[in-house]
Amino acid sequence: MGFSPFFFGANKKMLNKRADKLELLRIAEAVALEKSIDKELIISSMETGIAKAAKSKFGQDNEIKVLINRENGDIELFRKLIISENPENANTEIKLEDAISLNETNKEKKVGDEVLQPLPSFDFGRIAAQTAKQVISTNVREAERERQFNDFIDKKDSILSGIVKRLEFGNVIVDLGRTEAIIQKNEMIPRENIKAGDRVKAYCYDVRREPRGQQIFLSRAHPKFMEKLFVQEVPEIYDGLIEIKSSSRDPGSRAKICVKAVDTSLDPVGACVGMRGSRVQAVVNELQGEKIDIVNWSEDPAILVSNALSPAEVQRVNVDAERKKLDVILTEENLSKAIGRRGQNVRLATKLLNYEINIMTDAEDSERRQLEFKEKTDNFVKNLELDETLGQLLVAEGFSTIDDIKDSSAEDLIKIEGIEEDTAKALIERAKEFHEKDQEDISQRIKDLGLEEALINLKGLTPGMLVTLGEQKILTLEDFADLASDELTGGYDVVKGERVKIQGYLEDFALSKEEADELIMSARNIVYKD
């Protein structure tokens, strides 16, 4: 720890008049400077260490207090005593009259107050000196760790630069000067060749207190790493004239970053690209050649998704803001461009916008609409005993489910051309009857399927959802908690280069990804609460 042999050497007399008392202060100052911690803390640690060593001389039952004069290095030892009417332990208690005889200033004291009894100086033995050294070393080490933690907690969410010290099982240990940080294997850019001695930049995403000191976690694969590099390279972003709205990365391959001009006179994309691409190229070089798409932000999700899926040309976009879904329709020629190699382009765009994006051709969209129209019409015709023309008329006017009719008023239905008051009332009555019977059937079906009571009572799951889950053999709350949100809502995957639709268990219930996540987390909180 850098302490002088004077302080800890065996057979040295620490607490006597002949020793250089200022040596203690010089030691404290030197260690404080070396470790970048407060000198006062070093001296306090010395006092604690000497007090612990003194207990071996005067007895472990004593409460020892040590004071080191900050000006001249004088060391004073005291025994702490409590004033008591009838002292039972001479090591911890004292009568008031005895306390006054120790020091006249104790006249103002009363029973229960603390007084200090001066103790003589003594020679440290080898064990006592070692004890003091250990206490001081421990305190200084803890103070150094706390100082390092406080230094680096402020550097969280910023880029740090250091020298690669060594590689351990694929993880990279980086020397930051006063401490070390780690870049875990999964936080590296794939196929990146880093060797000991290289200087690296990385994004600090976490700083944690751990028993052996703070642990600093760095990442070169995090989307924020790219964002911070743009902040360094583009003065307009640093000055707040351009704002980074979001970003997504496939580390080592491709990335997207969405920017918005706070100052409307600026071209945000042009500013990020720079003269002859100099600014974006600097970021690309640091990211080992990762291709970066710079996307112009828009409040309109349709325009934003069109920008994000570039170079594909989008024909139109159907926006479902409530469920955060976008149906992007384009030509057959643009389909592969929008999806990208192994679905990369649409996957990055999905992360960038935080919307579920469904890519389809005009023919697929038309087919989907016709199928939905037919399914809704057939539902009305079959369950409300309507003719097909009336069923089609209701669907065309925006009625999607029998509940929509049940919850509407006769006045709403009369507004539709061809529907009279008697017909409107009859429609609503039939819808209510069907709803009641359907609820009874669903309750019986849930009972027959044997669903666990805890799953039935999970807030957010409707009776229809419960039946669907039961049919998929998801019968307990634990079964449900083990699901992923994609298994509920559905999605797309790429299999052997082909984009394949994956059906979700509850996809027919128009469940959003956020709602699915919330349901699953509610179940997990109950199942794994212990």
mmCIF file of C-alpha atoms in Angstrom, residues 73-333:
data_model
loop_
_atom_site.group_PDB
_atom_site.id
_atom_site.type_symbol
_atom_site.label_atom_id
_atom_site.label_comp_id
_atom_site.label_asym_id
_atom_site.label_seq_id
_atom_site.Cartn_x
_atom_site.Cartn_y
_atom_site.Cartn_z
ATOM 1 C CA GLY A 73 1.558 14.125 14.349
ATOM 2 C CA ASP A 74 1.169 13.688 18.144
ATOM 3 C CA ILE A 75 -0.682 10.472 18.985
ATOM 4 C CA GLU A 76 -2.988 10.270 22.001
ATOM 5 C CA LEU A 77 -4.669 7.107 23.313
ATOM 6 C CA PHE A 78 -7.855 7.074 25.380
ATOM 7 C CA ARG A 79 -10.178 4.567 26.936
ATOM 8 C CA LYS A 80 -13.879 5.347 26.389
ATOM 9 C CA LEU A 81 -15.865 5.090 29.632
ATOM 10 C CA ILE A 82 -19.548 5.649 30.440
ATOM 11 C CA ILE A 83 -20.438 7.504 33.654
ATOM 12 C CA SER A 84 -22.468 5.206 35.923
ATOM 13 C CA GLU A 85 -23.781 5.428 39.497
ATOM 14 C CA ASN A 86 -22.683 1.855 40.272
ATOM 15 C CA PRO A 87 -19.989 0.750 37.802
ATOM 16 C CA GLU A 88 -19.959 -3.008 37.232
ATOM 17 C CA ASN A 89 -17.204 -3.190 34.611
ATOM 18 C CA ALA A 90 -14.087 -1.089 35.255
ATOM 19 C CA ASN A 91 -13.123 -1.365 31.565
ATOM 20 C CA THR A 92 -16.266 0.382 30.308
ATOM 21 C CA GLU A 93 -17.791 2.318 33.268
ATOM 22 C CA ILE A 94 -16.670 4.963 35.752
ATOM 23 C CA LYS A 95 -18.139 6.938 38.677
ATOM 24 C CA LEU A 96 -18.794 10.653 38.172
ATOM 25 C CA GLU A 97 -16.317 11.675 40.911
ATOM 26 C CA ASP A 98 -13.592 9.509 39.327
ATOM 27 C CA ALA A 99 -14.349 11.094 35.942
ATOM 28 C CA ILE A 100 -13.943 14.589 37.448
ATOM 29 C CA SER A 101 -10.606 13.579 38.958
ATOM 30 C CA LEU A 102 -9.460 12.548 35.475
ATOM 31 C CA ASN A 103 -10.327 15.942 34.038
ATOM 32 C CA GLU A 104 -11.951 19.053 35.543
ATOM 33 C CA THR A 105 -13.962 19.549 32.306
ATOM 34 C CA ASN A 106 -15.946 16.434 33.226
ATOM 35 C CA LYS A 107 -17.801 18.440 35.923
ATOM 36 C CA GLU A 108 -20.464 19.256 33.346
ATOM 37 C CA LYS A 109 -21.027 15.554 32.596
ATOM 38 C CA LYS A 110 -23.886 13.472 33.978
ATOM 39 C CA VAL A 111 -24.757 9.784 34.298
ATOM 40 C CA GLY A 112 -24.823 8.127 30.891
ATOM 41 C CA ASP A 113 -22.321 10.535 29.272
ATOM 42 C CA GLU A 114 -19.053 9.372 27.747
ATOM 43 C CA VAL A 115 -15.627 10.402 29.064
ATOM 44 C CA LEU A 116 -12.097 9.724 27.812
ATOM 45 C CA GLN A 117 -9.408 8.294 30.099
ATOM 46 C CA PRO A 118 -5.845 8.966 28.836
ATOM 47 C CA LEU A 119 -3.679 5.862 28.287
ATOM 48 C CA PRO A 120 0.122 5.668 28.216
ATOM 49 C CA SER A 121 1.979 5.184 24.941
ATOM 50 C CA PHE A 122 3.397 1.714 24.280
ATOM 51 C CA ASP A 123 5.746 -0.204 22.037
ATOM 52 C CA PHE A 124 4.128 -2.143 19.206
ATOM 53 C CA GLY A 125 5.027 -5.801 18.992
ATOM 54 C CA ARG A 126 5.192 -7.593 15.643
ATOM 55 C CA ILE A 127 1.625 -8.966 15.847
ATOM 56 C CA ALA A 128 0.139 -5.649 16.970
ATOM 57 C CA ALA A 129 1.918 -3.793 14.169
ATOM 58 C CA GLN A 130 0.657 -6.358 11.653
ATOM 59 C CA THR A 131 -2.889 -5.955 12.983
ATOM 60 C CA ALA A 132 -2.713 -2.179 12.559
ATOM 61 C CA LYS A 133 -1.291 -2.550 9.071
ATOM 62 C CA GLN A 134 -4.088 -4.934 8.062
ATOM 63 C CA VAL A 135 -6.835 -2.589 9.304
ATOM 64 C CA ILE A 136 -5.331 0.409 7.522
ATOM 65 C CA SER A 137 -4.719 -1.546 4.318
ATOM 66 C CA THR A 138 -8.324 -2.788 4.295
ATOM 67 C CA ASN A 139 -9.763 0.681 4.880
ATOM 68 C CA VAL A 140 -7.560 2.243 2.207
ATOM 69 C CA ARG A 141 -8.453 -0.515 -0.261
ATOM 70 C CA GLU A 142 -12.185 -0.011 0.361
ATOM 71 C CA ALA A 143 -11.803 3.757 -0.006
ATOM 72 C CA GLU A 144 -9.933 3.250 -3.272
ATOM 73 C CA ARG A 145 -12.697 0.977 -4.587
ATOM 74 C CA GLU A 146 -15.362 3.493 -3.581
ATOM 75 C CA ARG A 147 -13.425 6.290 -5.274
ATOM 76 C CA GLN A 148 -13.055 4.233 -8.457
ATOM 77 C CA PHE A 149 -16.767 3.345 -8.413
ATOM 78 C CA ASN A 150 -17.740 7.007 -8.015
ATOM 79 C CA ASP A 151 -15.326 7.974 -10.796
ATOM 80 C CA PHE A 152 -16.776 5.488 -13.264
ATOM 81 C CA ILE A 153 -20.469 5.600 -12.347
ATOM 82 C CA ASP A 154 -20.451 9.063 -13.916
ATOM 83 C CA LYS A 155 -18.913 7.595 -17.070
ATOM 84 C CA LYS A 156 -21.800 5.172 -17.560
ATOM 85 C CA ASP A 157 -23.555 5.759 -20.897
ATOM 86 C CA SER A 158 -20.398 7.167 -22.501
ATOM 87 C CA ILE A 159 -17.528 5.925 -24.661
ATOM 88 C CA LEU A 160 -14.353 4.872 -22.850
ATOM 89 C CA SER A 161 -10.964 4.220 -24.419
ATOM 90 C CA GLY A 162 -8.247 1.903 -23.121
ATOM 91 C CA ILE A 163 -5.513 -0.594 -23.919
ATOM 92 C CA VAL A 164 -6.319 -4.311 -24.309
ATOM 93 C CA LYS A 165 -4.532 -5.953 -21.374
ATOM 94 C CA ARG A 166 -5.390 -9.590 -22.019
ATOM 95 C CA LEU A 167 -7.977 -11.960 -23.491
ATOM 96 C CA GLU A 168 -9.781 -14.475 -21.264
ATOM 97 C CA PHE A 169 -12.062 -17.124 -22.800
ATOM 98 C CA GLY A 170 -13.129 -14.741 -25.555
ATOM 99 C CA ASN A 171 -13.671 -11.825 -23.144
ATOM 100 C CA VAL A 172 -11.443 -8.768 -23.488
ATOM 101 C CA ILE A 173 -9.922 -7.121 -20.397
ATOM 102 C CA VAL A 174 -9.262 -3.421 -21.025
ATOM 103 C CA ASP A 175 -6.879 -1.282 -18.971
ATOM 104 C CA LEU A 176 -8.520 2.127 -18.429
ATOM 105 C CA GLY A 177 -5.568 3.543 -16.473
ATOM 106 C CA ARG A 178 -6.654 3.409 -12.845
ATOM 107 C CA THR A 179 -8.796 0.295 -13.234
ATOM 108 C CA GLU A 180 -9.817 -2.484 -15.600
ATOM 109 C CA ALA A 181 -13.014 -3.085 -17.581
ATOM 110 C CA ILE A 182 -14.393 -6.095 -19.414
ATOM 111 C CA ILE A 183 -15.872 -6.503 -22.891
ATOM 112 C CA GLN A 184 -17.730 -9.806 -22.782
ATOM 113 C CA LYS A 185 -17.597 -12.100 -25.785
ATOM 114 C CA ASN A 186 -21.219 -11.416 -26.766
ATOM 115 C CA GLU A 187 -20.578 -7.642 -26.625
ATOM 116 C CA MET A 188 -17.828 -7.823 -29.257
ATOM 117 C CA ILE A 189 -18.315 -7.161 -32.961
ATOM 118 C CA PRO A 190 -18.373 -10.610 -34.640
ATOM 119 C CA ARG A 191 -15.160 -11.653 -36.420
ATOM 120 C CA GLU A 192 -13.322 -8.649 -34.925
ATOM 121 C CA ASN A 193 -9.627 -9.346 -34.419
ATOM 122 C CA ILE A 194 -8.425 -7.677 -31.207
ATOM 123 C CA LYS A 195 -5.007 -8.399 -29.714
ATOM 124 C CA ALA A 196 -3.279 -7.515 -26.437
ATOM 125 C CA GLY A 197 -1.785 -4.033 -26.679
ATOM 126 C CA ASP A 198 -4.443 -2.671 -29.079
ATOM 127 C CA ARG A 199 -6.219 0.560 -28.165
ATOM 128 C CA VAL A 200 -10.010 0.121 -28.228
ATOM 129 C CA LYS A 201 -13.077 2.278 -27.786
ATOM 130 C CA ALA A 202 -16.256 0.851 -26.276
ATOM 131 C CA TYR A 203 -19.576 1.946 -24.778
ATOM 132 C CA CYS A 204 -19.888 1.752 -20.971
ATOM 133 C CA TYR A 205 -23.347 0.283 -20.372
ATOM 134 C CA ASP A 206 -23.028 -0.762 -16.728
ATOM 135 C CA VAL A 207 -20.927 -0.124 -13.597
ATOM 136 C CA ARG A 208 -21.565 -2.410 -10.629
ATOM 137 C CA ARG A 209 -20.323 -2.655 -7.051
ATOM 138 C CA GLU A 210 -18.907 -6.109 -6.382
ATOM 139 C CA PRO A 211 -17.074 -7.608 -3.353
ATOM 140 C CA ARG A 212 -13.696 -7.440 -5.097
ATOM 141 C CA GLY A 213 -14.220 -3.904 -6.379
ATOM 142 C CA GLN A 214 -16.307 -2.230 -9.035
ATOM 143 C CA GLN A 215 -16.912 -4.062 -12.302
ATOM 144 C CA ILE A 216 -17.098 -1.969 -15.483
ATOM 145 C CA PHE A 217 -18.898 -3.503 -18.450
ATOM 146 C CA LEU A 218 -18.149 -2.256 -21.948
ATOM 147 C CA SER A 219 -19.739 -3.062 -25.292
ATOM 148 C CA ARG A 220 -18.835 -2.622 -28.942
ATOM 149 C CA ALA A 221 -22.019 -4.334 -30.163
ATOM 150 C CA HIS A 222 -24.533 -2.089 -28.344
ATOM 151 C CA PRO A 223 -26.621 0.284 -30.552
ATOM 152 C CA LYS A 224 -25.683 3.108 -28.158
ATOM 153 C CA PHE A 225 -22.012 2.651 -29.143
ATOM 154 C CA MET A 226 -22.869 3.710 -32.684
ATOM 155 C CA GLU A 227 -24.994 6.610 -31.392
ATOM 156 C CA LYS A 228 -22.158 7.918 -29.202
ATOM 157 C CA LEU A 229 -19.709 7.669 -32.127
ATOM 158 C CA PHE A 230 -22.038 9.864 -34.179
ATOM 159 C CA VAL A 231 -22.170 12.339 -31.273
ATOM 160 C CA GLN A 232 -18.363 12.514 -31.427
ATOM 161 C CA GLU A 233 -18.191 12.850 -35.220
ATOM 162 C CA VAL A 234 -21.170 15.152 -35.892
ATOM 163 C CA PRO A 235 -20.940 18.559 -34.136
ATOM 164 C CA GLU A 236 -24.613 19.286 -34.872
ATOM 165 C CA ILE A 237 -25.654 16.251 -32.765
ATOM 166 C CA TYR A 238 -23.254 17.246 -29.976
ATOM 167 C CA ASP A 239 -24.692 20.801 -29.992
ATOM 168 C CA GLY A 240 -28.276 19.505 -29.881
ATOM 169 C CA LEU A 241 -29.229 20.788 -33.355
ATOM 170 C CA ILE A 242 -29.842 17.222 -34.530
ATOM 171 C CA GLU A 243 -31.439 14.567 -32.323
ATOM 172 C CA ILE A 244 -30.916 10.795 -32.518
ATOM 173 C CA LYS A 245 -34.390 9.278 -32.149
ATOM 174 C CA SER A 246 -33.505 5.564 -32.227
ATOM 175 C CA SER A 247 -31.045 3.042 -33.605
ATOM 176 C CA SER A 248 -30.714 -0.672 -34.299
ATOM 177 C CA ARG A 249 -27.727 -2.849 -35.160
ATOM 178 C CA ASP A 250 -26.769 -6.212 -36.506
ATOM 179 C CA PRO A 251 -23.169 -5.884 -35.213
ATOM 180 C CA GLY A 252 -20.498 -6.273 -37.861
ATOM 181 C CA SER A 253 -23.019 -6.357 -40.707
ATOM 182 C CA ARG A 254 -25.586 -3.549 -40.900
ATOM 183 C CA ALA A 255 -27.153 -0.826 -38.782
ATOM 184 C CA LYS A 256 -29.831 1.867 -38.953
ATOM 185 C CA ILE A 257 -29.939 5.182 -37.118
ATOM 186 C CA CYS A 258 -32.912 7.549 -37.118
ATOM 187 C CA VAL A 259 -32.183 11.299 -36.880
ATOM 188 C CA LYS A 260 -34.347 14.402 -36.565
ATOM 189 C CA ALA A 261 -33.377 18.030 -37.155
ATOM 190 C CA VAL A 262 -34.297 20.223 -34.181
ATOM 191 C CA ASP A 263 -33.188 23.197 -36.318
ATOM 192 C CA THR A 264 -35.428 22.745 -39.395
ATOM 193 C CA SER A 265 -32.947 24.542 -41.631
ATOM 194 C CA LEU A 266 -30.566 21.572 -41.324
ATOM 195 C CA ASP A 267 -30.523 18.390 -43.380
ATOM 196 C CA PRO A 268 -29.997 15.758 -40.641
ATOM 197 C CA VAL A 269 -29.019 12.947 -43.013
ATOM 198 C CA GLY A 270 -26.551 15.143 -44.922
ATOM 199 C CA ALA A 271 -24.988 16.412 -41.686
ATOM 200 C CA CYS A 272 -24.438 12.836 -40.470
ATOM 201 C CA VAL A 273 -22.963 11.731 -43.797
ATOM 202 C CA GLY A 274 -20.559 14.689 -43.932
ATOM 203 C CA MET A 275 -18.465 16.048 -46.786
ATOM 204 C CA ARG A 276 -17.874 13.143 -49.193
ATOM 205 C CA GLY A 277 -19.097 10.775 -46.490
ATOM 206 C CA SER A 278 -16.231 11.628 -44.122
ATOM 207 C CA ARG A 279 -18.302 11.625 -40.915
ATOM 208 C CA VAL A 280 -20.216 8.406 -41.453
ATOM 209 C CA GLN A 281 -17.064 6.740 -42.790
ATOM 210 C CA ALA A 282 -15.257 7.456 -39.505
ATOM 211 C CA VAL A 283 -18.044 5.632 -37.645
ATOM 212 C CA VAL A 284 -18.049 2.772 -40.185
ATOM 213 C CA ASN A 285 -14.294 2.307 -39.745
ATOM 214 C CA GLU A 286 -14.631 2.092 -35.958
ATOM 215 C CA LEU A 287 -17.432 -0.477 -36.380
ATOM 216 C CA GLN A 288 -15.260 -2.688 -38.606
ATOM 217 C CA GLY A 289 -17.001 -1.823 -41.873
ATOM 218 C CA GLU A 290 -20.590 -2.091 -40.633
ATOM 219 C CA LYS A 291 -22.956 -0.593 -43.249
ATOM 220 C CA ILE A 292 -25.037 2.215 -41.768
ATOM 221 C CA ASP A 293 -28.404 3.449 -43.070
ATOM 222 C CA ILE A 294 -29.192 6.977 -41.858
ATOM 223 C CA VAL A 295 -32.985 7.419 -41.716
ATOM 224 C CA ASN A 296 -34.817 10.749 -41.659
ATOM 225 C CA TRP A 297 -37.319 10.872 -38.773
ATOM 226 C CA SER A 298 -41.018 11.590 -39.303
ATOM 227 C CA GLU A 299 -43.954 11.788 -36.901
ATOM 228 C CA ASP A 300 -45.980 9.830 -39.475
ATOM 229 C CA PRO A 301 -45.227 6.076 -39.052
ATOM 230 C CA ALA A 302 -46.081 5.468 -42.720
ATOM 231 C CA ILE A 303 -43.445 7.919 -43.935
ATOM 232 C CA LEU A 304 -40.951 6.716 -41.334
ATOM 233 C CA VAL A 305 -41.283 3.042 -42.313
ATOM 234 C CA SER A 306 -40.900 4.009 -45.981
ATOM 235 C CA ASN A 307 -37.631 5.771 -45.107
ATOM 236 C CA ALA A 308 -36.466 2.895 -42.911
ATOM 237 C CA LEU A 309 -37.046 0.215 -45.577
ATOM 238 C CA SER A 310 -35.045 2.075 -48.222
ATOM 239 C CA PRO A 311 -33.937 1.206 -50.919
ATOM 240 C CA ALA A 312 -37.273 -0.612 -51.333
ATOM 241 C CA GLU A 313 -40.050 1.573 -52.800
ATOM 242 C CA VAL A 314 -43.234 1.339 -50.724
ATOM 243 C CA GLN A 315 -46.632 1.626 -52.414
ATOM 244 C CA ARG A 316 -48.764 2.208 -49.328
ATOM 245 C CA VAL A 317 -48.829 1.567 -45.581
ATOM 246 C CA ASN A 318 -51.752 0.555 -43.373
ATOM 247 C CA VAL A 319 -51.151 1.885 -39.850
ATOM 248 C CA ASP A 320 -52.641 0.348 -36.711
ATOM 249 C CA ALA A 321 -51.324 2.806 -34.085
ATOM 250 C CA GLU A 322 -53.213 1.180 -31.197
ATOM 251 C CA ARG A 323 -51.657 -2.249 -31.753
ATOM 252 C CA LYS A 324 -48.416 -0.731 -33.103
ATOM 253 C CA LYS A 325 -48.596 -2.673 -36.353
ATOM 254 C CA LEU A 326 -47.729 -1.598 -39.881
ATOM 255 C CA ASP A 327 -48.791 -3.427 -43.045
ATOM 256 C CA VAL A 328 -46.357 -2.379 -45.773
ATOM 257 C CA ILE A 329 -47.559 -3.063 -49.306
ATOM 258 C CA LEU A 330 -45.119 -3.002 -52.218
ATOM 259 C CA THR A 331 -44.503 -4.584 -55.593
ATOM 260 C CA GLU A 332 -43.049 -8.046 -56.126
ATOM 261 C CA GLU A 333 -39.780 -6.494 -57.368
#
